[in-house]
Coordinates of C-alpha atoms and ligand atoms in Angstrom, one line a residue:
Chain A
M1 CA 11.5 159.7 44.3
I2 CA 14.3 158.9 46.6
Q3 CA 14.6 160.7 49.9
F4 CA 17.4 160.6 52.5
R5 CA 16.3 162.2 55.8
D6 CA 19.0 162.8 58.4
F7 CA 20.6 159.6 57.3
S8 CA 23.8 158.6 59.1
F9 CA 25.5 155.2 59.1
R10 CA 28.3 153.4 61.0
Y11 CA 29.5 150.0 59.9
R12 CA 29.6 147.5 62.8
E13 CA 33.4 147.1 62.4
G14 CA 34.0 150.8 62.2
A15 CA 34.4 153.4 65.0
D16 CA 33.1 156.5 63.1
L17 CA 30.0 157.4 61.2
V18 CA 30.9 156.7 57.6
V19 CA 28.2 158.9 56.2
R20 CA 26.4 161.5 58.3
D21 CA 23.5 164.0 58.2
I22 CA 22.5 163.1 54.7
N23 CA 19.5 165.1 53.5
L24 CA 18.8 164.7 49.8
T25 CA 15.8 164.4 47.5
I26 CA 16.1 162.8 44.1
P27 CA 13.1 163.3 41.9
D28 CA 12.0 160.5 39.5
G29 CA 13.9 160.3 36.2
C30 CA 16.8 162.4 37.6
F31 CA 20.3 161.5 36.6
V32 CA 22.5 161.9 39.7
G33 CA 26.2 161.9 39.7
I34 CA 28.1 161.2 43.0
T35 CA 31.7 162.0 43.3
G36 CA 34.3 162.6 46.0
A37 CA 37.7 161.4 47.2
A38 CA 38.5 157.8 47.9
G39 CA 36.8 156.5 51.0
S40 CA 34.5 159.5 51.3
G41 CA 31.4 157.3 51.5
K42 CA 30.2 157.2 47.9
S43 CA 29.6 153.4 47.8
T44 CA 28.0 153.5 51.2
L45 CA 25.4 156.0 49.9
T46 CA 24.6 153.7 47.0
Y47 CA 24.2 150.8 49.5
A48 CA 21.6 152.9 51.3
V49 CA 19.5 153.2 48.2
N50 CA 19.6 149.6 47.1
G51 CA 19.1 148.3 50.6
I52 CA 22.4 146.5 51.0
I53 CA 22.5 148.8 54.0
P54 CA 20.9 147.9 56.4
H55 CA 20.1 144.5 55.1
C56 CA 23.5 143.0 54.3
Y57 CA 25.9 145.2 56.3
P58 CA 25.0 145.5 59.9
G59 CA 25.7 148.7 61.8
D60 CA 24.1 151.8 63.3
F61 CA 21.5 153.3 61.0
Y62 CA 20.1 156.7 61.8
G63 CA 17.4 158.7 60.0
E64 CA 15.6 157.2 57.1
V65 CA 15.9 156.4 53.4
V66 CA 12.7 156.1 51.3
V67 CA 12.9 154.7 47.8
E68 CA 9.8 155.0 45.7
G69 CA 7.7 155.0 48.8
L70 CA 9.5 152.0 50.5
D71 CA 11.3 152.7 53.7
T72 CA 14.5 150.7 53.2
M73 CA 14.6 149.8 56.9
E74 CA 11.2 148.1 56.7
A75 CA 11.1 146.8 53.2
S76 CA 12.8 143.5 52.4
L77 CA 15.9 143.5 50.3
T78 CA 14.0 141.4 47.7
D79 CA 11.3 144.0 47.4
L80 CA 13.9 146.8 47.1
S81 CA 15.8 144.9 44.5
R82 CA 12.7 144.8 42.3
L83 CA 12.8 148.6 42.2
V84 CA 16.5 149.2 42.2
G85 CA 19.0 147.6 39.8
S86 CA 22.6 147.7 41.1
V87 CA 26.0 147.3 39.6
C88 CA 28.5 147.1 42.4
Q89 CA 32.1 148.4 42.4
D90 CA 33.7 145.0 42.5
I91 CA 32.8 143.8 39.0
D92 CA 34.5 140.4 39.1
S93 CA 32.8 139.0 42.1
Q94 CA 29.3 139.9 40.9
M95 CA 29.4 137.7 37.8
V96 CA 27.4 134.6 38.4
A97 CA 27.7 132.9 35.1
T98 CA 30.4 131.7 32.7
V99 CA 28.8 133.1 29.5
V100 CA 27.4 136.6 28.9
E101 CA 23.9 135.5 27.9
D102 CA 23.6 133.5 31.1
E103 CA 24.6 136.5 33.1
L104 CA 21.7 138.4 31.8
L105 CA 19.3 135.4 32.2
Y106 CA 20.2 135.1 35.9
G107 CA 18.2 138.1 37.1
L108 CA 15.4 137.6 34.6
E109 CA 14.9 134.1 35.8
N110 CA 15.0 135.1 39.5
F111 CA 12.4 137.8 39.1
A112 CA 10.2 135.4 37.1
V113 CA 10.0 137.5 34.0
P114 CA 7.6 135.7 31.6
R115 CA 9.3 133.3 29.4
E116 CA 8.2 134.8 26.1
E117 CA 9.5 138.2 27.1
I118 CA 13.0 136.9 28.0
P119 CA 14.7 136.7 24.6
D120 CA 13.7 140.3 23.7
R121 CA 14.8 141.6 27.0
V122 CA 18.2 140.0 26.6
T123 CA 18.6 141.3 23.1
E124 CA 17.5 144.8 24.0
A125 CA 19.7 145.1 27.0
L126 CA 22.8 143.9 25.1
A127 CA 22.0 146.3 22.3
A128 CA 21.4 149.2 24.8
M129 CA 25.0 148.7 26.0
G130 CA 26.3 148.1 22.5
I131 CA 27.6 144.6 23.2
A132 CA 25.2 142.5 21.1
D133 CA 28.3 140.7 19.7
L134 CA 29.4 139.5 23.1
R135 CA 26.3 137.4 23.7
D136 CA 28.0 134.0 23.5
R137 CA 31.4 134.9 24.8
T138 CA 32.7 133.5 28.1
I139 CA 32.9 136.2 30.7
D140 CA 36.4 135.0 31.4
S141 CA 37.6 136.1 28.0
L142 CA 36.3 139.7 28.3
S143 CA 38.3 142.8 29.2
G144 CA 37.5 144.7 32.4
G145 CA 35.5 147.3 30.4
Q146 CA 33.5 144.7 28.6
K147 CA 32.6 143.1 31.9
Q148 CA 31.4 146.4 33.2
K149 CA 29.1 146.7 30.2
V150 CA 27.8 143.2 30.7
A151 CA 27.1 144.0 34.4
V152 CA 25.2 147.1 33.4
A153 CA 23.3 145.2 30.7
S154 CA 22.3 142.5 33.1
V155 CA 20.5 145.0 35.3
L156 CA 19.0 147.0 32.4
A157 CA 17.4 143.7 31.3
L158 CA 15.4 143.8 34.6
R159 CA 14.0 147.3 33.7
P160 CA 14.3 148.7 37.2
Q161 CA 12.8 152.1 38.1
V162 CA 16.1 153.1 39.7
L163 CA 19.6 152.3 38.5
V164 CA 22.5 152.4 40.9
L165 CA 25.9 152.1 39.4
D166 CA 29.1 152.3 41.4
E167 CA 32.0 153.4 39.2
P168 CA 30.8 151.6 36.0
T169 CA 33.5 153.1 33.8
A170 CA 36.5 152.6 36.2
E171 CA 38.0 150.1 33.7
L172 CA 37.1 151.9 30.5
D173 CA 39.2 154.2 28.4
P174 CA 37.9 157.8 28.0
A175 CA 36.1 157.2 24.7
S176 CA 34.3 154.1 25.9
S177 CA 33.3 155.9 29.1
V178 CA 31.6 158.6 27.1
A179 CA 29.9 155.9 25.0
V180 CA 28.6 154.2 28.2
F181 CA 27.3 157.4 29.6
D182 CA 25.6 158.2 26.2
L183 CA 23.9 154.8 26.2
L184 CA 22.9 155.1 29.8
A185 CA 21.5 158.5 29.5
R186 CA 19.6 157.6 26.4
Y187 CA 18.2 154.5 28.1
A188 CA 17.2 156.4 31.2
R189 CA 15.4 159.1 29.1
E190 CA 13.5 156.6 27.1
H191 CA 12.4 154.6 30.2
G192 CA 12.1 157.4 32.7
T193 CA 14.7 155.6 34.9
T194 CA 16.2 157.4 37.9
V195 CA 20.0 156.9 37.6
I196 CA 22.5 157.2 40.5
V197 CA 26.0 156.8 39.4
V198 CA 29.3 157.1 41.3
E199 CA 32.0 158.3 39.0
Q200 CA 35.5 159.8 39.4
K201 CA 35.6 161.6 36.1
I202 CA 33.7 164.8 37.1
A203 CA 33.9 166.4 33.6
L204 CA 32.1 163.4 32.1
L205 CA 29.6 163.3 35.0
S206 CA 28.7 166.9 34.6
D207 CA 28.0 166.5 30.9
Y208 CA 25.2 164.0 31.7
A209 CA 24.0 164.6 35.3
D210 CA 21.0 166.7 36.3
M211 CA 22.4 166.8 39.8
L212 CA 26.0 166.5 41.0
V213 CA 26.6 165.4 44.5
I214 CA 30.0 166.0 46.1
V215 CA 30.7 163.8 49.1
D216 CA 33.5 164.7 51.5
G217 CA 34.2 162.8 54.7
G218 CA 30.8 161.3 54.7
R219 CA 28.9 164.5 54.3
I220 CA 27.3 166.0 51.2
R221 CA 29.2 169.2 50.4
F222 CA 27.3 170.2 47.3
A223 CA 24.2 168.8 45.6
D224 CA 23.1 170.9 42.7
A225 CA 23.2 171.3 39.0
P226 CA 26.7 170.7 37.6
E227 CA 27.2 174.3 36.6
A228 CA 26.4 175.5 40.0
V229 CA 28.7 173.0 41.7
L230 CA 31.6 173.6 39.3
A231 CA 31.5 177.3 40.1
H232 CA 33.2 176.2 43.4
A233 CA 36.3 174.8 41.7
D234 CA 38.7 175.9 44.4
E235 CA 36.8 174.2 47.1
L236 CA 36.4 171.1 45.0
L237 CA 40.1 170.9 44.4
A238 CA 40.7 171.2 48.1
L239 CA 38.3 168.2 48.6
G240 CA 40.4 166.1 46.2
V241 CA 37.9 166.3 43.4
N242 CA 39.4 166.5 39.9
V243 CA 38.0 169.7 38.4
P244 CA 38.6 170.0 34.6
R245 CA 41.4 172.5 33.8
A246 CA 39.1 174.3 31.4
T247 CA 36.8 175.0 34.4
T248 CA 39.5 176.4 36.7
L249 CA 40.9 178.5 33.9
V250 CA 37.6 180.1 33.1
N251 CA 36.7 180.4 36.8
T252 CA 39.9 182.4 37.2
L253 CA 38.9 184.7 34.4
A254 CA 35.5 185.1 36.1
D255 CA 37.2 185.9 39.4
R256 CA 39.2 188.6 37.8
G257 CA 36.0 190.1 36.4
L258 CA 36.9 189.3 32.8
Y259 CA 34.2 186.8 32.2
A260 CA 30.6 186.7 33.3
G261 CA 29.2 183.7 31.3
P262 CA 28.2 180.3 32.6
T263 CA 30.8 177.8 34.0
V264 CA 32.5 175.7 31.3
R265 CA 33.6 172.1 31.5
T266 CA 35.2 171.4 28.3
V267 CA 38.2 172.7 26.3
A268 CA 35.7 173.8 23.6
G269 CA 33.8 175.7 26.2
A270 CA 37.0 177.4 27.5
V271 CA 37.9 178.3 23.9
T272 CA 34.5 180.0 23.4
A273 CA 34.9 181.8 26.8
A274 CA 38.4 182.9 25.9
K275 CA 37.3 184.3 22.5
E276 CA 34.5 186.2 24.3
V277 CA 37.1 187.6 26.8
L278 CA 39.5 188.6 24.0
A279 CA 36.9 190.0 21.7
Chain B
M1 CA 44.3 127.5 27.5
A2 CA 41.2 127.9 29.6
K3 CA 41.5 128.6 33.3
F4 CA 41.3 125.8 35.8
L5 CA 37.7 124.3 35.6
E6 CA 36.4 127.2 33.4
Y7 CA 33.9 126.5 30.7
V8 CA 35.4 126.2 27.2
P9 CA 32.8 127.0 24.5
G10 CA 32.3 124.3 21.9
T11 CA 29.8 122.1 20.1
S12 CA 31.3 118.7 20.8
F13 CA 29.2 115.6 21.7
L14 CA 30.0 116.3 25.4
H15 CA 29.0 120.0 25.1
R16 CA 25.6 119.0 23.8
M17 CA 24.8 116.4 26.4
N18 CA 22.3 117.1 29.1
P19 CA 24.1 118.7 32.1
S20 CA 22.6 116.4 34.7
V21 CA 23.3 113.3 32.7
K22 CA 26.9 114.5 32.3
L23 CA 27.3 114.9 36.0
I24 CA 25.7 111.5 36.8
C25 CA 27.8 109.7 34.2
A26 CA 30.9 111.2 35.6
I27 CA 30.0 110.1 39.1
L28 CA 29.1 106.6 37.9
F29 CA 32.4 106.4 36.1
A30 CA 34.2 107.5 39.2
I31 CA 32.4 105.0 41.3
A32 CA 33.4 102.3 38.8
C33 CA 37.0 103.4 39.1
F34 CA 36.9 103.0 42.9
T35 CA 35.1 99.7 42.7
T36 CA 37.6 97.9 40.6
S37 CA 41.2 97.0 41.4
N38 CA 41.8 95.4 38.1
L39 CA 44.7 97.4 36.6
V40 CA 43.9 96.4 33.0
F41 CA 40.3 97.5 33.4
L42 CA 41.4 100.8 35.0
G43 CA 43.8 101.3 32.1
V44 CA 41.0 100.8 29.7
L45 CA 38.8 103.3 31.6
L46 CA 41.7 105.8 31.8
A47 CA 42.3 105.5 28.0
G48 CA 38.6 106.0 27.4
A49 CA 38.5 109.1 29.5
V50 CA 41.5 110.6 27.8
A51 CA 40.0 109.7 24.4
L52 CA 36.8 111.5 25.3
A53 CA 38.7 114.6 26.4
V54 CA 40.8 114.7 23.3
G55 CA 37.8 114.0 21.2
C56 CA 36.2 117.2 22.5
G57 CA 39.2 119.2 21.8
L58 CA 40.1 119.5 25.5
G59 CA 43.4 117.7 25.3
R60 CA 45.5 120.5 26.6
E61 CA 43.2 121.3 29.6
T62 CA 43.1 117.6 30.4
A63 CA 46.9 117.3 30.2
G64 CA 47.2 120.1 32.8
L65 CA 44.7 118.4 35.0
T66 CA 46.3 115.0 34.6
K67 CA 49.6 116.5 35.8
A68 CA 48.0 118.1 38.9
V69 CA 46.2 114.8 39.8
F70 CA 49.4 112.9 39.2
A71 CA 51.3 115.0 41.7
F72 CA 48.6 114.3 44.2
S73 CA 48.3 110.6 43.5
L74 CA 52.1 110.2 43.6
I75 CA 52.1 111.0 47.3
L76 CA 49.5 108.3 47.8
A77 CA 51.4 105.9 45.5
V78 CA 54.6 106.4 47.6
V79 CA 52.8 105.6 50.8
L80 CA 51.3 102.5 49.2
L81 CA 54.6 101.5 47.9
L82 CA 56.2 101.6 51.3
T83 CA 53.3 100.0 53.3
T84 CA 52.0 97.2 51.0
P85 CA 54.4 94.3 51.4
T86 CA 52.9 91.9 48.9
G87 CA 54.2 90.0 45.8
E88 CA 57.7 89.1 45.0
P89 CA 60.1 91.0 47.4
L90 CA 62.2 93.5 45.4
I91 CA 63.8 95.7 48.1
A92 CA 64.0 95.0 51.8
L93 CA 62.7 97.7 54.1
P94 CA 63.4 98.0 57.8
W95 CA 59.6 97.3 58.4
G96 CA 59.0 94.8 55.7
Y97 CA 59.7 94.9 52.0
L98 CA 58.8 96.5 48.7
G99 CA 57.5 93.9 46.3
T100 CA 55.9 93.5 42.9
G101 CA 52.5 93.7 44.7
S102 CA 53.4 97.1 46.2
L103 CA 54.3 98.3 42.7
L104 CA 51.0 97.1 41.4
A105 CA 49.1 98.8 44.2
A106 CA 50.8 102.1 43.6
L107 CA 50.2 101.9 39.9
T108 CA 46.6 101.0 40.5
A109 CA 46.1 104.0 42.8
I110 CA 47.5 106.4 40.2
A111 CA 45.4 105.0 37.4
R112 CA 42.3 105.0 39.5
L113 CA 42.6 108.6 40.6
E114 CA 43.4 109.8 37.1
A115 CA 40.6 107.8 35.5
A116 CA 38.1 109.0 38.1
A117 CA 39.1 112.6 38.0
I118 CA 39.2 113.3 34.3
P119 CA 35.4 112.9 33.5
L120 CA 34.5 114.8 36.7
F121 CA 36.7 117.8 35.6
L122 CA 35.6 117.5 32.0
V123 CA 32.0 118.2 33.1
F124 CA 33.0 121.7 34.1
Y125 CA 35.0 122.4 30.9
V126 CA 32.1 121.4 28.6
T127 CA 29.1 122.8 30.6
R128 CA 28.1 126.4 31.3
M129 CA 28.0 126.9 35.0
S130 CA 24.4 128.1 35.0
D131 CA 23.4 125.0 33.0
I132 CA 24.8 122.7 35.6
T133 CA 23.0 124.6 38.3
N134 CA 19.7 124.9 36.5
S135 CA 19.6 121.4 35.2
A136 CA 20.5 120.0 38.6
V137 CA 17.6 122.0 40.1
K138 CA 15.1 121.1 37.4
Q139 CA 15.9 117.5 36.8
L140 CA 17.7 116.2 39.9
H141 CA 15.6 118.3 42.2
V142 CA 18.6 119.7 44.0
P143 CA 17.5 122.8 46.0
Y144 CA 18.6 125.9 44.1
K145 CA 20.6 127.3 47.0
Y146 CA 22.8 124.2 47.2
A147 CA 23.3 123.9 43.5
F148 CA 24.2 127.6 43.2
T149 CA 26.6 127.5 46.1
F150 CA 28.3 124.4 44.7
T151 CA 28.8 125.8 41.2
S152 CA 29.9 129.2 42.6
T153 CA 32.5 127.5 44.7
V154 CA 33.9 125.8 41.7
H155 CA 33.8 129.1 39.8
F156 CA 35.7 130.8 42.6
I157 CA 38.6 128.4 42.6
P158 CA 40.4 130.1 39.6
V159 CA 39.6 133.5 41.2
F160 CA 41.4 132.4 44.3
M161 CA 44.3 130.9 42.4
N162 CA 44.6 134.1 40.5
D163 CA 44.6 136.1 43.8
M164 CA 47.3 133.8 45.2
A165 CA 49.4 134.3 42.1
G166 CA 48.9 138.1 42.4
I167 CA 49.9 138.2 46.0
M168 CA 53.0 136.1 45.3
E169 CA 53.9 138.3 42.4
A170 CA 53.6 141.4 44.6
Q171 CA 55.9 139.7 47.2
T172 CA 58.4 138.7 44.5
A173 CA 58.4 142.3 43.4
R174 CA 59.4 143.3 46.9
G175 CA 62.3 140.9 46.8
V176 CA 60.9 137.7 48.3
E177 CA 62.3 134.7 46.5
F178 CA 60.0 131.8 46.1
D179 CA 62.5 129.5 44.5
G180 CA 64.3 127.0 46.7
S181 CA 63.3 124.0 48.7
L182 CA 59.7 123.1 49.2
A183 CA 60.1 123.8 52.9
K184 CA 61.4 127.2 52.3
K185 CA 58.6 127.9 49.7
L186 CA 56.0 126.8 52.2
R187 CA 57.4 128.9 55.0
L188 CA 57.3 131.9 52.7
M189 CA 53.8 131.2 51.5
M190 CA 52.2 130.7 54.9
P191 CA 52.0 134.3 55.9
L192 CA 50.4 135.1 52.5
C193 CA 47.4 132.9 53.4
V194 CA 46.1 135.6 55.7
P195 CA 45.7 138.3 53.0
L196 CA 44.4 135.6 50.6
L197 CA 41.8 134.6 53.2
V198 CA 40.8 138.2 53.8
S199 CA 40.4 138.9 50.2
S200 CA 38.5 135.7 49.6
V201 CA 36.1 136.3 52.4
R202 CA 35.5 139.8 51.1
K203 CA 35.0 138.6 47.5
T204 CA 32.6 135.8 48.5
N205 CA 30.7 138.2 50.7
S206 CA 30.3 140.8 47.9
A207 CA 29.4 138.0 45.5
A208 CA 26.6 136.8 47.8
I209 CA 25.3 140.4 48.2
A210 CA 25.4 141.0 44.4
A211 CA 23.5 137.7 43.9
E212 CA 20.9 138.7 46.5
V213 CA 20.2 142.1 45.0
R214 CA 19.5 140.3 41.7
G215 CA 16.7 138.3 43.2
F216 CA 18.6 135.2 44.4
N217 CA 16.0 134.6 47.2
L218 CA 13.1 134.6 44.7
R219 CA 14.4 131.7 42.8
T220 CA 12.2 128.6 42.6
R221 CA 12.5 125.4 40.7
A222 CA 10.2 126.8 38.0
S223 CA 12.4 129.9 37.5
G224 CA 14.8 128.4 35.0
Y225 CA 14.3 129.7 31.4
K226 CA 16.0 126.9 29.5
D227 CA 14.8 123.4 29.3
Y228 CA 17.1 120.5 29.4
P229 CA 15.5 117.7 27.4
L230 CA 17.0 114.2 27.5
R231 CA 18.0 113.0 24.0
T232 CA 18.9 109.6 22.7
E233 CA 22.6 110.3 23.2
D234 CA 22.0 111.0 26.9
Y235 CA 20.3 107.7 27.4
L236 CA 23.1 105.9 25.5
A237 CA 25.7 107.6 27.7
L238 CA 23.9 106.7 30.8
A239 CA 23.5 103.1 29.7
A240 CA 27.2 103.0 28.9
C241 CA 28.2 104.2 32.3
I242 CA 25.9 101.8 34.0
L243 CA 27.5 99.0 32.0
I244 CA 30.9 100.2 33.0
L245 CA 29.9 100.2 36.6
G246 CA 28.3 96.8 36.2
A247 CA 31.5 95.5 34.7
A248 CA 33.6 97.0 37.6
I249 CA 31.3 95.3 40.2
A250 CA 31.4 92.0 38.3
L251 CA 35.3 92.2 38.2
A252 CA 35.4 93.1 41.9
V253 CA 33.2 90.1 42.9
T254 CA 34.8 87.5 40.6
G255 CA 38.4 88.7 40.8
Ligands
LIG1 N1 31.9 146.7 54.9 C1 32.5 147.7 55.6 N2 32.8 147.5 56.9 C2 33.5 148.5 57.6 N3 33.9 149.7 57.1 C3 33.6 149.9 55.8 C4 32.9 148.9 55.0 N4 32.8 149.4 53.7 C5 33.4 150.6 53.7 N5 33.9 150.9 54.9 C6 34.6 152.2 55.3 O1 33.7 153.2 55.1 C7 34.3 154.3 54.5 C8 33.6 154.7 53.2 O2 33.7 153.7 52.3 P1 33.1 153.7 50.9 O3 33.4 152.4 50.2 O4 31.6 154.1 51.0 O5 33.9 154.9 50.2 P2 34.0 155.2 48.7 O6 33.8 156.7 48.6 O7 33.1 154.4 47.8 O8 35.5 154.9 48.4 P3 36.2 154.4 47.0 O9 36.4 155.6 46.2 O10 37.5 153.8 47.4 O11 35.3 153.4 46.3 C9 35.8 153.9 54.3 O12 36.5 154.5 55.3 C10 35.7 152.4 54.4 O13 36.9 152.0 55.0
LIG2 MG1 33.4 153.0 46.4

């Protein structure tokens, strides 16, 4: 379980609180999607989970964040990183190796994973991201999207209890983004991993997330099941969140009293709803 | 062509050598180059280095490097040319003269720098970065922190060069013209150093953080997964480099 209790944070260089009054409980095995406008504090929230805040970025830290029983303020970054695997937003600067296989070995070696387990872990993590064929490629020769998959694979190999991913599909085309979320969701289900993922594509996010968190100006506006959050399409649009057209369309029908079913997120869903209305 | 100092996959003799041995050999070779002033010997060393590079299929990368080193050594050569009045006078200068000896000194400087640089750079082209780090930690007992910092720095050079190119491109798009005299070019480039510095600091900072959350601090000498056994070829290469250094010293003492 991950708990934020009255958490607020100000970077040392900044004048204002960047996130404030965060109260949130994430149960084990939950797939959480965080979205919000640029600069709203999404990455900062992920730093609070993996311990980068307060351990790497100094600043004013209020309240507490507890990850699997560890208070992030008291626990060391190393202890936290055994629990939480992170893929940061800046993909290029987190690559430590020149070859894909070495990138996966890096964490495994650091955490002293037993030698005989290592080959299987590498193979499994690459397969989990569908990039078994990239094993011997130089990282330099990969596309942005392939690098992102490598970065995810290199934390999956560590089998963390919690996965924190900051915009892991930013450089992927829509089809590959879906594929990555599919693979991630399957992996998380099989391993009981808690996943926290920052993502701009809200339609994609709501297909996979158990909980959708909308951040605005450092505050949590909504934290609920995707259907419940998407029912507030107008407010979301006002916050700069990209709500799927299908959702706004069907919500409008609902507002007019023409439709009473659940919120839809896809064109197919909107078609079904429209058929229902027209029947 | 591979980026500056970036690993090029392959199975050549050099690729298969032990990473620490490669590094030591390159250093011994460089010391030999700086020990001797015999132009013929330097020429042989330079030819050997080029042959090695071409033999590993890295001719193009080496040609690029050779050009960069040449530009740098040319400055040194010009200085030597003007300040070493030895040999038969060829041209009179207000403070002395330019002689055959000056020419020889300048040529020697160029050959020496080129010959010394090629094997050192080759190490990075034929060795995976993590192999250099891990082998240096395991076999040379270099503390992991230093080894990792060193290889990461080398790894970041192309990243920074890329950033600089990106910034210049953006400026060009805004109408800044970088062609023209060197002085003008420098004057235009100076203000760009600030954004470059800012972005570099930010990148290195986030790289350090990313390494830390992946257990960097837990690393010990025993952590490495791969072993780097020494094979016959490695001993032979070491012996060859020691011989070269020996020859260089002998030449320096007798010559
Ligand atoms: N290291 C830092 N030092 C000072 N201020 C920072 C730092 N990192 C982020 N900020 C500021 O905190 C605010 C929130 O940043 P954060 O990166 O968490 O937002 P974000 O929602 O992830 O944005 P994006 O969508 O651009 O990734 C921004 O105003 C940013 O300028
Ligand atoms: Mg962010």
